[in-house]
Amino acid sequence: MLQKFGFSQYESKVYEVLSSSDEPLDATLIVKYSGVPKAKVYEVISRMIEKGMVLDSVSEKKKLYTALPLQLVMDKLTKEFQSNLEQLKNNTGKKIATDDRVWSLKVDSSIVLQGKQLLEEARNSIHISIWKDELEEYLPILLEKEQAGVKIEALIVGELEKDIPLSTYYILSPSQEHEKLEKNRLIIVDEESILFAGVEKDAWQAMITRSKPFVKFFAEFFYHDVALTKITRKYEDQLMQDEEIKNLLLRLRY
């Protein structure tokens, strides 16, 4: 039992001998009954005393040893084990928070669920770019989070039939002439986590990460799209009259 809790074989033997004896034992008897080498026994006994597993006393100029009762040992090891588990939980939480790996995910239903989970975890801010036919899927969570004080900024691709009750959102209406009109979605949570999904060969694929360079890049990507949305919406007539600028705009991602 003790070896399972990290005690050495010699330590376990010393405790077994002392706990099964009706009387305290000296080092000579411990060596005799435990099989621990004489050269090692004092070192082993000293470690067990330090660990609170063995008691020592001097009687008639002879040093004697006895074991901590088994029930107390069980209580001690249980408390230490629970304490170690709690420490492990805390350390594990910190490690998860610094995970900067890039995860890939396929299948749209799984990507949608992962996106919703990210939104549910938001504490401070959400930046989301989605197409209008997906808005209904995410809107209830966005409204709930905004009510809870989370700052929401949404970029919606496609004209809406009516206003939505979000404080800050932008509408992008792509022209039918756009060459690269592909569905995609971007979710940035607390400027710490991102999910970016797009369609490739008629199948959804997504990347999810907390990597700071990626998060920074996609945050700038989001505001790049917002800026272009506002500029083209305000100056569309003038921009589209300039053939060079028109060609550049029509080649953009959206």
GROMACS .gro file of C-alpha atoms in nm:
model
  254
    1MET     CA    1   0.000   0.000   0.000
    2LEU     CA    2   0.273   0.243   0.097
    3GLN     CA    3   0.469   0.182  -0.221
    4LYS     CA    4   0.159   0.286  -0.421
    5PHE     CA    5   0.174   0.618  -0.233
    6GLY     CA    6   0.539   0.675  -0.325
    7PHE     CA    7   0.721   0.513  -0.033
    8SER     CA    8   1.029   0.304  -0.111
    9GLN     CA    9   1.046  -0.071  -0.054
   10TYR     CA   10   1.273  -0.027   0.248
   11GLU     CA   11   1.044   0.239   0.397
   12SER     CA   12   0.746   0.010   0.351
   13LYS     CA   13   0.929  -0.281   0.518
   14VAL     CA   14   1.028  -0.069   0.819
   15TYR     CA   15   0.669   0.050   0.865
   16GLU     CA   16   0.531  -0.304   0.827
   17VAL     CA   17   0.763  -0.442   1.094
   18LEU     CA   18   0.694  -0.159   1.341
   19SER     CA   19   0.316  -0.159   1.286
   20SER     CA   20   0.292  -0.538   1.338
   21SER     CA   21   0.496  -0.533   1.658
   22ASP     CA   22   0.328  -0.507   1.998
   23GLU     CA   23   0.636  -0.338   2.140
   24PRO     CA   24   0.866  -0.060   2.019
   25LEU     CA   25   1.177  -0.188   1.841
   26ASP     CA   26   1.535  -0.070   1.820
   27ALA     CA   27   1.733  -0.051   1.499
   28THR     CA   28   1.890  -0.394   1.546
   29LEU     CA   29   1.552  -0.567   1.566
   30ILE     CA   30   1.420  -0.367   1.275
   31VAL     CA   31   1.712  -0.493   1.064
   32LYS     CA   32   1.649  -0.850   1.184
   33TYR     CA   33   1.278  -0.860   1.102
   34SER     CA   34   1.258  -0.631   0.798
   35GLY     CA   35   1.557  -0.740   0.597
   36VAL     CA   36   1.665  -0.379   0.547
   37PRO     CA   37   2.047  -0.367   0.536
   38LYS     CA   38   2.213  -0.241   0.854
   39ALA     CA   39   2.399   0.023   0.655
   40LYS     CA   40   2.069   0.165   0.532
   41VAL     CA   41   1.837   0.127   0.829
   42TYR     CA   42   1.914   0.456   1.010
   43GLU     CA   43   1.874   0.653   0.686
   44VAL     CA   44   1.539   0.483   0.617
   45ILE     CA   45   1.413   0.531   0.973
   46SER     CA   46   1.514   0.898   0.959
   47ARG     CA   47   1.311   0.949   0.638
   48MET     CA   48   1.007   0.783   0.793
   49ILE     CA   49   1.033   1.006   1.099
   50GLU     CA   50   1.052   1.312   0.870
   51LYS     CA   51   0.741   1.192   0.689
   52GLY     CA   52   0.553   1.154   1.018
   53MET     CA   53   0.514   0.779   0.977
   54VAL     CA   54   0.742   0.667   1.265
   55LEU     CA   55   0.777   0.788   1.623
   56ASP     CA   56   1.107   0.767   1.813
   57SER     CA   57   1.196   0.774   2.178
   58VAL     CA   58   1.493   0.705   2.411
   59SER     CA   59   1.450   0.444   2.684
   60GLU     CA   60   1.741   0.338   2.908
   61LYS     CA   61   1.987   0.496   2.668
   62LYS     CA   62   1.843   0.292   2.380
   63LYS     CA   63   1.661   0.454   2.090
   64LEU     CA   64   1.329   0.289   2.019
   65TYR     CA   65   1.087   0.325   1.734
   66THR     CA   66   0.716   0.262   1.680
   67ALA     CA   67   0.479   0.315   1.390
   68LEU     CA   68   0.201   0.567   1.353
   69PRO     CA   69  -0.123   0.366   1.389
   70LEU     CA   70  -0.256   0.237   1.057
   71GLN     CA   71  -0.587   0.426   1.079
   72LEU     CA   72  -0.400   0.754   1.127
   73VAL     CA   73  -0.174   0.668   0.835
   74MET     CA   74  -0.482   0.612   0.616
   75ASP     CA   75  -0.630   0.947   0.724
   76LYS     CA   76  -0.298   1.123   0.664
   77LEU     CA   77  -0.246   0.975   0.317
   78THR     CA   78  -0.608   1.046   0.219
   79LYS     CA   79  -0.578   1.415   0.313
   80GLU     CA   80  -0.244   1.447   0.134
   81PHE     CA   81  -0.388   1.277  -0.176
   82GLN     CA   82  -0.689   1.511  -0.182
   83SER     CA   83  -0.459   1.811  -0.138
   84ASN     CA   84  -0.241   1.693  -0.428
   85LEU     CA   85  -0.552   1.646  -0.646
   86GLU     CA   86  -0.665   2.002  -0.573
   87GLN     CA   87  -0.321   2.136  -0.659
   88LEU     CA   88  -0.323   1.933  -0.981
   89LYS     CA   89  -0.662   2.083  -1.078
   90ASN     CA   90  -0.532   2.435  -1.026
   91ASN     CA   91  -0.214   2.373  -1.221
   92THR     CA   92  -0.405   2.204  -1.502
   93GLY     CA   93  -0.637   2.505  -1.532
   94LYS     CA   94  -0.339   2.737  -1.575
   95LYS     CA   95  -0.189   2.518  -1.845
   96ILE     CA   96  -0.514   2.507  -2.041
   97ALA     CA   97  -0.534   2.886  -2.034
   98THR     CA   98  -0.200   2.911  -2.218
   99ASP     CA   99  -0.277   2.654  -2.488
  100ASP     CA  100  -0.165   2.813  -2.816
  101ARG     CA  101  -0.212   2.513  -3.043
  102VAL     CA  102  -0.419   2.539  -3.362
  103TRP     CA  103  -0.703   2.287  -3.377
  104SER     CA  104  -0.886   2.192  -3.694
  105LEU     CA  105  -1.249   2.084  -3.709
  106LYS     CA  106  -1.474   1.953  -3.989
  107VAL     CA  107  -1.850   1.906  -4.033
  108ASP     CA  108  -2.068   2.215  -4.010
  109SER     CA  109  -2.285   2.092  -3.722
  110SER     CA  110  -1.977   2.042  -3.504
  111ILE     CA  111  -1.835   2.380  -3.606
  112VAL     CA  112  -2.162   2.555  -3.514
  113LEU     CA  113  -2.167   2.389  -3.172
  114GLN     CA  114  -1.805   2.481  -3.108
  115GLY     CA  115  -1.880   2.840  -3.209
  116LYS     CA  116  -2.171   2.857  -2.965
  117GLN     CA  117  -1.955   2.720  -2.687
  118LEU     CA  118  -1.694   2.989  -2.751
  119LEU     CA  119  -1.965   3.256  -2.736
  120GLU     CA  120  -2.096   3.115  -2.407
  121GLU     CA  121  -1.745   3.145  -2.259
  122ALA     CA  122  -1.715   3.516  -2.344
  123ARG     CA  123  -1.658   3.745  -2.046
  124ASN     CA  124  -1.565   4.080  -2.202
  125SER     CA  125  -1.607   4.099  -2.578
  126ILE     CA  126  -1.732   3.919  -2.889
  127HIS     CA  127  -1.650   4.004  -3.251
  128ILE     CA  128  -1.845   3.793  -3.496
  129SER     CA  129  -1.871   3.788  -3.874
  130ILE     CA  130  -2.150   3.572  -4.019
  131TRP     CA  131  -2.391   3.553  -4.310
  132LYS     CA  132  -2.747   3.670  -4.259
  133ASP     CA  133  -2.901   3.323  -4.295
  134GLU     CA  134  -2.693   3.206  -3.996
  135LEU     CA  135  -2.783   3.500  -3.775
  136GLU     CA  136  -3.083   3.328  -3.618
  137GLU     CA  137  -2.856   3.047  -3.496
  138TYR     CA  138  -2.631   3.279  -3.295
  139LEU     CA  139  -2.853   3.579  -3.215
  140PRO     CA  140  -3.007   3.446  -2.888
  141ILE     CA  141  -2.661   3.390  -2.736
  142LEU     CA  142  -2.538   3.729  -2.859
  143LEU     CA  143  -2.838   3.907  -2.704
  144GLU     CA  144  -2.795   3.718  -2.378
  145LYS     CA  145  -2.426   3.807  -2.362
  146GLU     CA  146  -2.489   4.173  -2.442
  147GLN     CA  147  -2.747   4.185  -2.161
  148ALA     CA  148  -2.477   4.044  -1.931
  149GLY     CA  149  -2.244   4.331  -2.021
  150VAL     CA  150  -2.031   4.169  -2.289
  151LYS     CA  151  -1.937   4.410  -2.570
  152ILE     CA  152  -2.068   4.278  -2.903
  153GLU     CA  153  -1.965   4.384  -3.254
  154ALA     CA  154  -2.119   4.193  -3.543
  155LEU     CA  155  -2.054   4.205  -3.916
  156ILE     CA  156  -2.344   4.053  -4.110
  157VAL     CA  157  -2.313   3.965  -4.478
  158GLY     CA  158  -2.639   4.027  -4.663
  159GLU     CA  159  -2.919   4.280  -4.622
  160LEU     CA  160  -3.153   4.219  -4.328
  161GLU     CA  161  -3.528   4.250  -4.367
  162LYS     CA  162  -3.553   4.426  -4.029
  163ASP     CA  163  -3.332   4.573  -3.760
  164ILE     CA  164  -3.197   4.346  -3.487
  165PRO     CA  165  -3.168   4.444  -3.119
  166LEU     CA  166  -2.788   4.442  -3.106
  167SER     CA  167  -2.619   4.769  -3.013
  168THR     CA  168  -2.338   4.749  -3.269
  169TYR     CA  169  -2.360   4.571  -3.602
  170TYR     CA  170  -2.258   4.638  -3.961
  171ILE     CA  171  -2.429   4.520  -4.278
  172LEU     CA  172  -2.222   4.416  -4.578
  173SER     CA  173  -2.415   4.379  -4.903
  174PRO     CA  174  -2.186   4.213  -5.156
  175SER     CA  175  -2.243   4.279  -5.521
  176GLN     CA  176  -2.357   3.999  -5.748
  177GLU     CA  177  -2.042   4.067  -5.949
  178HIS     CA  178  -1.810   3.951  -5.674
  179GLU     CA  179  -1.578   3.677  -5.795
  180LYS     CA  180  -1.503   3.510  -5.460
  181LEU     CA  181  -1.833   3.503  -5.282
  182GLU     CA  182  -1.774   3.214  -5.038
  183LYS     CA  183  -1.941   3.157  -4.705
  184ASN     CA  184  -1.730   3.193  -4.394
  185ARG     CA  185  -1.767   3.280  -4.027
  186LEU     CA  186  -1.535   3.436  -3.776
  187ILE     CA  187  -1.575   3.445  -3.398
  188ILE     CA  188  -1.328   3.626  -3.170
  189VAL     CA  189  -1.390   3.595  -2.795
  190ASP     CA  190  -1.229   3.823  -2.535
  191GLU     CA  191  -0.947   3.889  -2.784
  192GLU     CA  192  -0.810   3.554  -2.662
  193SER     CA  193  -0.976   3.282  -2.874
  194ILE     CA  194  -1.082   3.260  -3.237
  195LEU     CA  195  -1.282   3.030  -3.458
  196PHE     CA  196  -1.253   3.083  -3.831
  197ALA     CA  197  -1.453   2.862  -4.066
  198GLY     CA  198  -1.489   2.853  -4.441
  199VAL     CA  199  -1.616   2.635  -4.723
  200GLU     CA  200  -1.372   2.441  -4.934
  201LYS     CA  201  -1.497   2.203  -5.203
  202ASP     CA  202  -1.851   2.233  -5.066
  203ALA     CA  203  -1.741   2.121  -4.717
  204TRP     CA  204  -1.700   2.331  -4.403
  205GLN     CA  205  -1.362   2.339  -4.228
  206ALA     CA  206  -1.261   2.541  -3.925
  207MET     CA  207  -0.957   2.636  -3.721
  208ILE     CA  208  -0.974   2.714  -3.349
  209THR     CA  209  -0.689   2.860  -3.148
  210ARG     CA  210  -0.578   3.082  -2.862
  211SER     CA  211  -0.245   3.158  -3.030
  212LYS     CA  212  -0.182   3.531  -2.981
  213PRO     CA  213  -0.044   3.599  -3.331
  214PHE     CA  214  -0.348   3.435  -3.491
  215VAL     CA  215  -0.591   3.615  -3.259
  216LYS     CA  216  -0.427   3.949  -3.338
  217PHE     CA  217  -0.431   3.879  -3.712
  218PHE     CA  218  -0.798   3.783  -3.721
  219ALA     CA  219  -0.897   4.080  -3.502
  220GLU     CA  220  -0.732   4.309  -3.759
  221PHE     CA  221  -0.898   4.103  -4.034
  222PHE     CA  222  -1.237   4.169  -3.873
  223TYR     CA  223  -1.182   4.546  -3.858
  224HIS     CA  224  -1.045   4.541  -4.212
  225ASP     CA  225  -1.381   4.405  -4.326
  226VAL     CA  226  -1.572   4.652  -4.109
  227ALA     CA  227  -1.374   4.945  -4.252
  228LEU     CA  228  -1.429   4.829  -4.609
  229THR     CA  229  -1.797   4.779  -4.537
  230LYS     CA  230  -1.844   5.133  -4.410
  231ILE     CA  231  -1.632   5.287  -4.686
  232THR     CA  232  -1.799   5.102  -4.972
  233ARG     CA  233  -2.145   5.162  -4.826
  234LYS     CA  234  -2.085   5.536  -4.797
  235TYR     CA  235  -1.896   5.591  -5.123
  236GLU     CA  236  -2.020   5.302  -5.337
  237ASP     CA  237  -2.132   5.516  -5.633
  238GLN     CA  238  -1.799   5.699  -5.658
  239LEU     CA  239  -1.587   5.384  -5.603
  240MET     CA  240  -1.772   5.176  -5.857
  241GLN     CA  241  -1.723   5.444  -6.122
  242ASP     CA  242  -1.347   5.399  -6.094
  243GLU     CA  243  -1.277   5.082  -6.293
  244GLU     CA  244  -0.946   5.004  -6.121
  245ILE     CA  245  -1.090   5.037  -5.770
  246LYS     CA  246  -1.403   4.849  -5.873
  247ASN     CA  247  -1.193   4.554  -5.996
  248LEU     CA  248  -0.997   4.549  -5.670
  249LEU     CA  249  -1.313   4.556  -5.458
  250LEU     CA  250  -1.471   4.274  -5.656
  251ARG     CA  251  -1.166   4.053  -5.594
  252LEU     CA  252  -1.190   4.080  -5.215
  253ARG     CA  253  -1.272   3.775  -5.002
  254TYR     CA  254  -1.638   3.860  -4.964
   0.00000   0.00000   0.00000
